[in-house]
Coordinates of C-alpha atoms and ligand atoms in Angstrom, one line a residue:
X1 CA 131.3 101.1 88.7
X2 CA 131.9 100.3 84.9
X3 CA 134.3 97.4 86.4
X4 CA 131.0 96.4 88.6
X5 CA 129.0 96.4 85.2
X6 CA 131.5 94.1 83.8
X7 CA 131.4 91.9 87.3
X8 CA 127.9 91.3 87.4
X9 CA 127.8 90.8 83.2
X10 CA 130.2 87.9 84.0
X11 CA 128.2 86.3 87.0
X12 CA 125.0 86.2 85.3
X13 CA 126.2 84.8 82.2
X14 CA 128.6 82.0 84.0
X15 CA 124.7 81.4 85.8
X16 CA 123.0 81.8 82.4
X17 CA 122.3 78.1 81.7
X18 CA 120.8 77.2 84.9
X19 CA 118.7 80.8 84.8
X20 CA 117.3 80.0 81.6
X21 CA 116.2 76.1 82.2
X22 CA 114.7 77.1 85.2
X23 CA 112.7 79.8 83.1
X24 CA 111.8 76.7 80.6
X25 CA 110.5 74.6 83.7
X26 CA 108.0 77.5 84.6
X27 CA 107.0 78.3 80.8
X28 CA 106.7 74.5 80.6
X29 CA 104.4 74.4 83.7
X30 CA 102.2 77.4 83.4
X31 CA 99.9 77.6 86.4
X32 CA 97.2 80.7 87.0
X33 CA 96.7 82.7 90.0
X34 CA 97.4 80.8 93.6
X35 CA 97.8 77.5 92.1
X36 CA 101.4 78.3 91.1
X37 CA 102.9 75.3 93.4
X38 CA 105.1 73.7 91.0
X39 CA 106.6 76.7 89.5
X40 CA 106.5 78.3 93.5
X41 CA 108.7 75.2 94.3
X42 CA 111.3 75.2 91.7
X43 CA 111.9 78.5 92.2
X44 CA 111.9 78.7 95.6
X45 CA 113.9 75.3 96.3
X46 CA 116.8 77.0 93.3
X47 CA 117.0 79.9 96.4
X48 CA 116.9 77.4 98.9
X49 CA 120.0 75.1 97.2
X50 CA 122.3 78.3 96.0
X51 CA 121.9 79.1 100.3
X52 CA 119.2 81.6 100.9
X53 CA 116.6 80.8 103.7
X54 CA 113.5 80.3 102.2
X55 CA 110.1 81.2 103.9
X56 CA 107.1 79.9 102.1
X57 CA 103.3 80.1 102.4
X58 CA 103.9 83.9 103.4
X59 CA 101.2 86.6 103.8
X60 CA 98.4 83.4 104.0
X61 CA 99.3 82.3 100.6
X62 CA 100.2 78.6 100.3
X63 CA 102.2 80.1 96.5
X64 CA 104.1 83.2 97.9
X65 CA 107.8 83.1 99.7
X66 CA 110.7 85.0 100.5
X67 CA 114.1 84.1 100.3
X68 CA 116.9 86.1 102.1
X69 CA 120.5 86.6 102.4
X70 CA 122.7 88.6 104.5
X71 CA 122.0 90.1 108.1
X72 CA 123.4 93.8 107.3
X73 CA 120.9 96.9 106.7
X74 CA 120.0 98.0 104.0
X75 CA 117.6 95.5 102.4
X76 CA 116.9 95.6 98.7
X77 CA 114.0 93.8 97.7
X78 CA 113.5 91.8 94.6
X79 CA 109.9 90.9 93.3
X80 CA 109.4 88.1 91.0
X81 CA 105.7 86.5 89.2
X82 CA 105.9 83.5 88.0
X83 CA 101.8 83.2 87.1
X84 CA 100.1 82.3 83.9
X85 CA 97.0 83.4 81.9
X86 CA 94.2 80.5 81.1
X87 CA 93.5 79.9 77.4
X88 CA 97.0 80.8 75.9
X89 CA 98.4 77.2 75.5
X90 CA 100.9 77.6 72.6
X91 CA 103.9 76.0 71.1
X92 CA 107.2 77.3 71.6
X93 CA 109.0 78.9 68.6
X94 CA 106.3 78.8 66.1
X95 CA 105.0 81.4 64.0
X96 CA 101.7 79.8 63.7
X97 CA 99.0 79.8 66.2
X98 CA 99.4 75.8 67.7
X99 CA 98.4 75.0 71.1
X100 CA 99.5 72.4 72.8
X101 CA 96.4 71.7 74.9
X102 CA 93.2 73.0 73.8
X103 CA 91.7 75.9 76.6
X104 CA 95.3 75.1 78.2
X105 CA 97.3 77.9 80.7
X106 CA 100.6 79.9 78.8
X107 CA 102.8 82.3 79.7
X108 CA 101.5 85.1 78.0
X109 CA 102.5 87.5 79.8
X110 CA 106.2 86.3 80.5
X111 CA 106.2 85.8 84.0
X112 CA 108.2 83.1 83.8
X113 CA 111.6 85.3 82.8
X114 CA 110.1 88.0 85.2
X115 CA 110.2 85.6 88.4
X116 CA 113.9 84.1 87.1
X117 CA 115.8 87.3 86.4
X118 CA 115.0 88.3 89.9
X119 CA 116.7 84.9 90.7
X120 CA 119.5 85.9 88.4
X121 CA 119.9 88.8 90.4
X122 CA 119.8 87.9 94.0
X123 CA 122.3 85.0 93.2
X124 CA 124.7 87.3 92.1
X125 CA 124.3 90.0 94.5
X126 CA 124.8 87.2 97.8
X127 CA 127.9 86.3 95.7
X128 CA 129.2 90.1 96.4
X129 CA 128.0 90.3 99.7
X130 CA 129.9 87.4 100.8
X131 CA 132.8 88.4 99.2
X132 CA 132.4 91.6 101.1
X133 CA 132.3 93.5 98.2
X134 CA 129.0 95.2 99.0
X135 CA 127.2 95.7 102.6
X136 CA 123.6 95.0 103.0
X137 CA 121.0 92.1 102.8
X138 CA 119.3 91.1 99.9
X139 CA 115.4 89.3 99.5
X140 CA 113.6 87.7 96.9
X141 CA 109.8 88.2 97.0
X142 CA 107.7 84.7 94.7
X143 CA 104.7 86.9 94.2
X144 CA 101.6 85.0 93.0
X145 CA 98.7 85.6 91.4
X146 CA 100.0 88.9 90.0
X147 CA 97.3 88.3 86.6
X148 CA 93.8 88.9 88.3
X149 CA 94.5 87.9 91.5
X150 CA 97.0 90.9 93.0
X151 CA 98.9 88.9 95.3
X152 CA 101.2 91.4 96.4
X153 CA 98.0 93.6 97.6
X154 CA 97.1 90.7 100.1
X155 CA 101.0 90.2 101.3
X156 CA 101.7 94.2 101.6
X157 CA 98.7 93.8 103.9
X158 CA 100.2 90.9 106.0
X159 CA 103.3 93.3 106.2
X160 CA 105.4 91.5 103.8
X161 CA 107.7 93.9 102.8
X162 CA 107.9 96.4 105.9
X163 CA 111.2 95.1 106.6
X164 CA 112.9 96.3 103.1
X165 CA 113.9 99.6 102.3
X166 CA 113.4 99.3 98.5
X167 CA 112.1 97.1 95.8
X168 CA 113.1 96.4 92.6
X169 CA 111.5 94.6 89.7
X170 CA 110.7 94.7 86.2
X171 CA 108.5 93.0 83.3
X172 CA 108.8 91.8 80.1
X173 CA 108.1 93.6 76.7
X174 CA 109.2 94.2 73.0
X175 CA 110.8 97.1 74.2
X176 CA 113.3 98.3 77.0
X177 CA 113.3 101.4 79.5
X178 CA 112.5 102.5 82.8
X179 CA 108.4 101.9 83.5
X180 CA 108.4 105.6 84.8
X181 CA 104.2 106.0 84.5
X182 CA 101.4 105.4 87.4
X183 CA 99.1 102.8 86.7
X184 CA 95.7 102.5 87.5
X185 CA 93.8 101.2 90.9
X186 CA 91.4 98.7 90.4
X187 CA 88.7 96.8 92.3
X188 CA 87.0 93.4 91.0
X189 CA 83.7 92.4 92.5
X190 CA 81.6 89.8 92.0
X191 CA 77.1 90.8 91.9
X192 CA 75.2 87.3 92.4
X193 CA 71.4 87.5 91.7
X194 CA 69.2 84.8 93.7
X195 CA 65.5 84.5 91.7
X196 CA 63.2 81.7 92.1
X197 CA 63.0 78.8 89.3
X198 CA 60.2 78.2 86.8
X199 CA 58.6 77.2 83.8
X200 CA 59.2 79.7 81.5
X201 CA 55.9 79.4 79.6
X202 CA 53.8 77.4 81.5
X203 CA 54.4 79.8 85.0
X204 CA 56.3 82.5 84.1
X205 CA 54.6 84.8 86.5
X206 CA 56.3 82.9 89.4
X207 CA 59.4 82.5 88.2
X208 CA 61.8 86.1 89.1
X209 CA 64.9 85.5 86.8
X210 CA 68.3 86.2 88.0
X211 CA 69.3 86.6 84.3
X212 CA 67.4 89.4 83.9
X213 CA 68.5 91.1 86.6
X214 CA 72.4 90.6 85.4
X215 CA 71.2 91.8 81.9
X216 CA 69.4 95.1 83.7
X217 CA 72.5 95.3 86.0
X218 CA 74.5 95.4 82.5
X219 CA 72.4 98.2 81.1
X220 CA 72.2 100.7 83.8
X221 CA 76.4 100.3 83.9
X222 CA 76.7 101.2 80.8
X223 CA 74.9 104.1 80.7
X224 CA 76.7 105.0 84.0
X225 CA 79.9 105.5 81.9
X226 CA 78.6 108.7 80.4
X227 CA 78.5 110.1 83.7
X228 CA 82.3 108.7 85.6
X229 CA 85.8 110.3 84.7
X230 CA 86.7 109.8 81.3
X231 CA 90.2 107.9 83.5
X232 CA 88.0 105.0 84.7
X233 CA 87.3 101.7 83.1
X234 CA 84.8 99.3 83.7
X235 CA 84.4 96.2 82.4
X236 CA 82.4 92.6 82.5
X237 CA 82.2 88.9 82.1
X238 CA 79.2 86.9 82.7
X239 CA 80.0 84.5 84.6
X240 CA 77.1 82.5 85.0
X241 CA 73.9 82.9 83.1
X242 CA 71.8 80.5 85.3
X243 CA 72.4 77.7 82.8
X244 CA 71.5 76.9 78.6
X245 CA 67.6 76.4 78.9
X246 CA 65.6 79.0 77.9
X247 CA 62.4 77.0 79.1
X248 CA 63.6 77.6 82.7
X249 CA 63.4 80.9 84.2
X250 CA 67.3 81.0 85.5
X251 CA 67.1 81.2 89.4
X252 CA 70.8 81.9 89.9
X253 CA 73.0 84.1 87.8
X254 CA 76.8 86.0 88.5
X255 CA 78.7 88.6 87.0
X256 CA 82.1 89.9 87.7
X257 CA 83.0 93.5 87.7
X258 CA 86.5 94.7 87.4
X259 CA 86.5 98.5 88.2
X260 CA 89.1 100.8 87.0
X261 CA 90.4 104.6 88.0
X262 CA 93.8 106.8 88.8
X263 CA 93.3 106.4 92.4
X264 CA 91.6 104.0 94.3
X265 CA 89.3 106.5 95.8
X266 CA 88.0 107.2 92.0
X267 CA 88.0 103.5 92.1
X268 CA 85.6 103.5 95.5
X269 CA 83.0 105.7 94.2
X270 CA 81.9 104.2 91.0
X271 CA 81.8 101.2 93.0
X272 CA 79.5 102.6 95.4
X273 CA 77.3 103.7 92.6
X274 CA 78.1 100.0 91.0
X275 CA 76.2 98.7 93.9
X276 CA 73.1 101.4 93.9
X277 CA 72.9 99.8 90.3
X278 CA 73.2 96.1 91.2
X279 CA 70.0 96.5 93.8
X280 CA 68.5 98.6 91.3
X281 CA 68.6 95.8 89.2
X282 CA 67.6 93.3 92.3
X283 CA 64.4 95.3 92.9
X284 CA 63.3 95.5 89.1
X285 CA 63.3 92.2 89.1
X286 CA 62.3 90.5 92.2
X287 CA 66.1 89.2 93.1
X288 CA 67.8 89.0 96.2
X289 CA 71.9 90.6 95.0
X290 CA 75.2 89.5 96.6
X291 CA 78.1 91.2 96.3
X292 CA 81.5 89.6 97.0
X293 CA 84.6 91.2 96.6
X294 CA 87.1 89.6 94.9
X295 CA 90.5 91.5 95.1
X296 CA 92.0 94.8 94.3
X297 CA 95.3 96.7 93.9
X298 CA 96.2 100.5 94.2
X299 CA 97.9 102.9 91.3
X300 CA 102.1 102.6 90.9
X301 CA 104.0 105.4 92.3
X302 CA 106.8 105.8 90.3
X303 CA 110.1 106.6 92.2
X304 CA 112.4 109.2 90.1
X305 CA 115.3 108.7 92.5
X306 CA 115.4 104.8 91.7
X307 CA 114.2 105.3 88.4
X308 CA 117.7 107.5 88.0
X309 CA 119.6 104.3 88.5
X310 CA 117.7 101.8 86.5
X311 CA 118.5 104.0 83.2
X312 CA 122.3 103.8 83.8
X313 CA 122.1 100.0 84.1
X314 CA 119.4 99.8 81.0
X315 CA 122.3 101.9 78.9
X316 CA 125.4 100.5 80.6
X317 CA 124.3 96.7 79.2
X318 CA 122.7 98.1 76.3
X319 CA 120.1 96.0 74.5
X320 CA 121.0 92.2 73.6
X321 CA 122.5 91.6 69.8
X322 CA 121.0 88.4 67.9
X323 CA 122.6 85.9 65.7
X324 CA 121.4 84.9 62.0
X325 CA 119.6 82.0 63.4
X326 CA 117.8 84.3 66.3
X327 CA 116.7 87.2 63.2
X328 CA 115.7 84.4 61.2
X329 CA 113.1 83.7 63.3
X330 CA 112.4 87.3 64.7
X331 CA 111.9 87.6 61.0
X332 CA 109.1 85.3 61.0
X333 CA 107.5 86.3 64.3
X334 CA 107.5 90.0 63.4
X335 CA 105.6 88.7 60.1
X336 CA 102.7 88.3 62.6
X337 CA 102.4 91.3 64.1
X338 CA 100.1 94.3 62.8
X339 CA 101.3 98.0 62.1
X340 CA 98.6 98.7 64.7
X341 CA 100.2 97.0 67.3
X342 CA 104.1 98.2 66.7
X343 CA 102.2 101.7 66.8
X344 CA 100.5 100.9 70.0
X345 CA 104.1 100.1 71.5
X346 CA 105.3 103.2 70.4
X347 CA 103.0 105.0 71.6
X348 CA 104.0 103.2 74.8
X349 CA 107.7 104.4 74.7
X350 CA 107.0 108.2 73.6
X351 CA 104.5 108.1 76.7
X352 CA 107.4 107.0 78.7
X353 CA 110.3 108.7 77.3
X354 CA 107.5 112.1 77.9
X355 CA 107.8 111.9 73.6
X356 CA 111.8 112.0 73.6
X357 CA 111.9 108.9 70.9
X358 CA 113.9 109.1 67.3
X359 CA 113.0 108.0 64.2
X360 CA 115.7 105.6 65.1
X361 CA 113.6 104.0 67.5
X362 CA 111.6 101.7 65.1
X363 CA 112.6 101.5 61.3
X364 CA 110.9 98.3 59.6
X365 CA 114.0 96.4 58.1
X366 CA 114.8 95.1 61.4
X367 CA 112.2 93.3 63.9
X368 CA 113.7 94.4 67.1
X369 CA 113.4 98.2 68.5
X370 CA 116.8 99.7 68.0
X371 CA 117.2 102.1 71.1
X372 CA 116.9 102.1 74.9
X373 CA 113.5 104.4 75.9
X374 CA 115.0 107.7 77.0
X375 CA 114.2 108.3 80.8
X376 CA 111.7 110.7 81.7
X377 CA 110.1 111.6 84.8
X378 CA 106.0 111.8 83.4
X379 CA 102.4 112.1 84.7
X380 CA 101.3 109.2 82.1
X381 CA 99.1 106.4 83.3
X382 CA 99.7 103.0 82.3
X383 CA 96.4 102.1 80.6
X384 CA 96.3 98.6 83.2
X385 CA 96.8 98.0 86.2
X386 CA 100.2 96.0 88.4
X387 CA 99.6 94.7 92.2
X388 CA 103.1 96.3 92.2
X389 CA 101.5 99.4 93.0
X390 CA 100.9 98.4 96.5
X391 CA 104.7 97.9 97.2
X392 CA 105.2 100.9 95.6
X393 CA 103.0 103.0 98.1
X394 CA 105.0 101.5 101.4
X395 CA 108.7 101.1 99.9
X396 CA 110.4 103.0 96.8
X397 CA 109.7 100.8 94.1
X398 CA 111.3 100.9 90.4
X399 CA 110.8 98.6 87.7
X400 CA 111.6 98.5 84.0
X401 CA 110.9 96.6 80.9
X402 CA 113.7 94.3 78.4
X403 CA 113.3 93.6 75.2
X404 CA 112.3 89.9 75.1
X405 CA 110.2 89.6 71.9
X406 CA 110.0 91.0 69.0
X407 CA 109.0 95.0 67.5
X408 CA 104.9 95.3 69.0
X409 CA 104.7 91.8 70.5
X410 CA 101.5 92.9 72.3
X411 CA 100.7 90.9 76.1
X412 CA 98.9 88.5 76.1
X413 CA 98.9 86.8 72.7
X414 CA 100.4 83.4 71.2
X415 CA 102.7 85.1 70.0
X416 CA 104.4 86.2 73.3
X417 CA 103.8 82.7 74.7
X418 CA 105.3 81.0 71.3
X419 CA 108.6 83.6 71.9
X420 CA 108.7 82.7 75.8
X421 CA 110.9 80.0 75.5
X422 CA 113.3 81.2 73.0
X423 CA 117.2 82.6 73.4
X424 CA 114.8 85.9 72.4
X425 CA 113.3 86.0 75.5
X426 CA 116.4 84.2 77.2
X427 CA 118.6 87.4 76.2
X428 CA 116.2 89.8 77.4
X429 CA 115.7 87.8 80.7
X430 CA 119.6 87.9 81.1
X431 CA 119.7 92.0 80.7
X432 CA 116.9 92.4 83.1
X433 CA 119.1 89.8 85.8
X434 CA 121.9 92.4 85.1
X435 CA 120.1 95.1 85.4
X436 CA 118.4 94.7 88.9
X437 CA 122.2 93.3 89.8
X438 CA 123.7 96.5 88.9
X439 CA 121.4 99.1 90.1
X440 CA 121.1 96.8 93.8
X441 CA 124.6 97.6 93.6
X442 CA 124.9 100.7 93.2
X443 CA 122.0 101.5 95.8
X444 CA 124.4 99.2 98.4
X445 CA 127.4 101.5 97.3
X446 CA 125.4 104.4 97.5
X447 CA 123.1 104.1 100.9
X448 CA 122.0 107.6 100.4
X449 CA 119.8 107.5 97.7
X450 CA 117.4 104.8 99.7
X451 CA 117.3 108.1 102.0
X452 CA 116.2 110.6 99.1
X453 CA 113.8 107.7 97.5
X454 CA 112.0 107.3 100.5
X455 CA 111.8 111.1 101.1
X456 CA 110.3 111.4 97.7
X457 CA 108.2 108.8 98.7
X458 CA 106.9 110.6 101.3
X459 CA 106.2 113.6 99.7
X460 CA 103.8 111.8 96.7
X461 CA 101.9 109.7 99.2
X462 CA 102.4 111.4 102.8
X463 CA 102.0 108.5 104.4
X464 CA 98.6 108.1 103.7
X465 CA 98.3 104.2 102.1
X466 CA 95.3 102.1 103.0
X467 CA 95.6 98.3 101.7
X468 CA 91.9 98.2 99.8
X469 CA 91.3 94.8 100.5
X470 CA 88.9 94.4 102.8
X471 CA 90.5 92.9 106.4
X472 CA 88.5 89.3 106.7
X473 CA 89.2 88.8 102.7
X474 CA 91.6 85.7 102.1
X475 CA 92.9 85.3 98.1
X476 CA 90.7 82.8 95.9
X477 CA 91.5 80.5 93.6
Ligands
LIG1 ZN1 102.5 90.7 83.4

């Protein structure tokens, strides 16, 4: 295997150019939920030209496709997002807050190295397969609409991935090690109040204000929190207020409800009592309520087996090394991040590692973390929430995180977006390509540890996974 290490090191990186413009092209492009059709196309016409056959518009979404290789059994599955967030426009390699479109999409959370180390991957693996070093077939999942949208949830429910027998994928982060926790189940719902229009001071007796009823709706939520596990989240945005004139009694008015627990049927019941509150509300004020649900995704079962064989890759590469012109600017970044959020990502790794870290891990002279996580197998819950978790309830499912950015680069920020495009991220997207590479490998070589991954499986779910989308619900835009 440590030949095989130094195999796939060498296949990625005589790839790495082409892997790393076609991660520029996507950060360059950033596109939110479902309307990923440039990025969708680059990546998927890449597969498509390097000889995989290329299925697209899969699981009723025009943004999702699968690209395969080989006929033989077993199937390894690779999942890759290539989706952006709205509002995190930002210059590349600047340590200044700079967008480069006002209210414009980034890639803050780094799904465009996410979607092209998969790509890394797969293209190297269909190289071993046809040189018969390796038996088995190899797919490449373009999952959409992984930020609020939970693609995978709607293509696990079109049966997707029935025809793999495990799935591999990964994220990027500021640190690296296996992603051994759960994560938590979520719902998101929209409650649209109907009222009647009026002047607000000439006839306010016959106006019935939608507003109010959202506000109301608000109130008795948030006294419901007192009374839900202290696991679950739920959280807000208005998104509609019935419009800016206060002389009008607002007739229409929408807010959007994103419902968080363990397990999705935590998840059901504050929902249920979500709705008792919503035509509460309705009936306080006169309103008519709607309730449209939006999309949901289940909690991540983490696979110990795979998770096994993920570790021995993350430690085999070892974490990238940076030139002078690289720590230079690491330098500079890590000048923008607060002690409260390097703490916040250590936290993250002693969660993970089940508090196994060194001092080691972190020391402040240096803007990278020094040490792969240590693998443990934990009961921790990932404070959010992945669309992964619904692969991971029908296949065995591991995923990891590389270090891409620098020491505490929290998700979501300009400052992930402004280190997207650099050979930062590059190097981190070139470990996680070798990574899934190797431990595909090693799975091929090694057929039966798909057989005790999906026993273990078994044994956390029994069988018992129900896709929580409703069955008429198509993905929205
Ligand atoms: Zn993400």
């Amino acid at each position: 295997m440590d030949n095989m290490i130094d195999v796939i090191g060498s296949l990625i990186d005589a790839k790495s150019k082409e892997i790393t413009e076609l991660s520029d092209r996507i950060w360059e492009t950033p596109e939110t939920r479902f309307q990923e059709y440039q990025s969708a196309k680059v990546l998927s016409d890449f597969l498509e030209d390097n000889g995989f056959s290329v299925e697209r518009g899969v699981g009723g979404i025009e943004t999702a496709f699968t690209a395969t290789f080989g006929q033989d059994k077993p199937v390894i599955g690779i999942l890759g997002e290539f989706d952006a967030l709205s509002g995190l426009s930002q210059k590349e390699a600047s340590d200044v807050r700079e967008a480069i479109e006002e209210n414009g999409n980034g890639h803050g959370c780094g799904h465009n190295l996410l979607g092209t180390a998969g790509i890394a991957a797969v293209v190297a693996i269909k190289k071993l397969i046809e040189e018969k070093k390796i038996t088995g077939s190899i797919k490449y999942f373009g999952c959409p609409g992984e930020e609020g949208g939970s693609g995978k949830t709607y293509m696990v429910r079109d049966g997707v991935f029935s025809d793999i027998d495990v799935a591999l994928t990964w994220h990027p982060n500021s640190y690296s090690g296996v992603f051994s926790f759960s994560s938590l189940a979520n719902y998101q719902v929209y409650f649209s109040f109907e009222g009647k229009a009026s002047h607000a001071a000439n006839s306010p007796h016959l106006g019935r204000s939608a507003l109010d009823a959202v506000e109301l709706m608000n109130v008795g939520v948030n006294y419901l929190r007192e009374h839900i596990i202290s696991e679950a989240k739920v959280h807000y945005a208005v998104t509609n207020t019935g419009g800016s004139s206060p002389n009008v009694v607002q007739s229409d008015a929408e807010v959007l409800y994103l419902i968080r627990a363990p397990h999705i049927k935590e998840v059901e019941d504050i929902y249920q009592r979500i709705i008792n509150i919503a035509e509460g509300a309705a009936l306080m004020t006169g309103t008519k309520v709607t309730v449209r649900f939006d999309k949901a995704c289940s909690n991540y079962i983490p696979n110990d087996t795979l998770n096994i064989v993920l570790q021995d890759k993350l430690e085999a590469f070892g974490l990238p090394n940076y030139d002078e012109k690289e720590l230079s600017y690491a330098y500079k970044m890590a000048s923008t991040i607060t002690t409260e959020e390097i703490d916040s990502a250590i936290l993250d790794a002693e969660k993970l590692s089940n508090y196994q870290i060194t001092e080691q891990f972190y020391t402040p002279d240096y803007p990278f973390f020094n040490e792969v996580i240590p693998y443990a197998k934990t009961r921790e819950v990932m404070q959010g929430s992945t669309d992964v978790g619904d692969v991971s309830w029908i296949v065995p499912t591991a995923q990891f995180f590389t270090t891409c950015f620098v020491a505490g680069t929290p998700l979501h920020t300009w400052q992930l977006v402004s280190q997207g495009k650099t050979s930062l991220a590059h190097k981190g997207l070139l470990y996680a390509g070798k990574v899934l590479a190797a431990s595909a490998v090693e799975i091929f070589e090694n057929p039966k540890l798909i057989e005790k991954a999906k026993e273990e499986l078994v044994k956390q779910t029994k069988n018992a996974y129900q896709n929580p989308l409703p069955k008429v619900l198509q993905p929205s835009i």
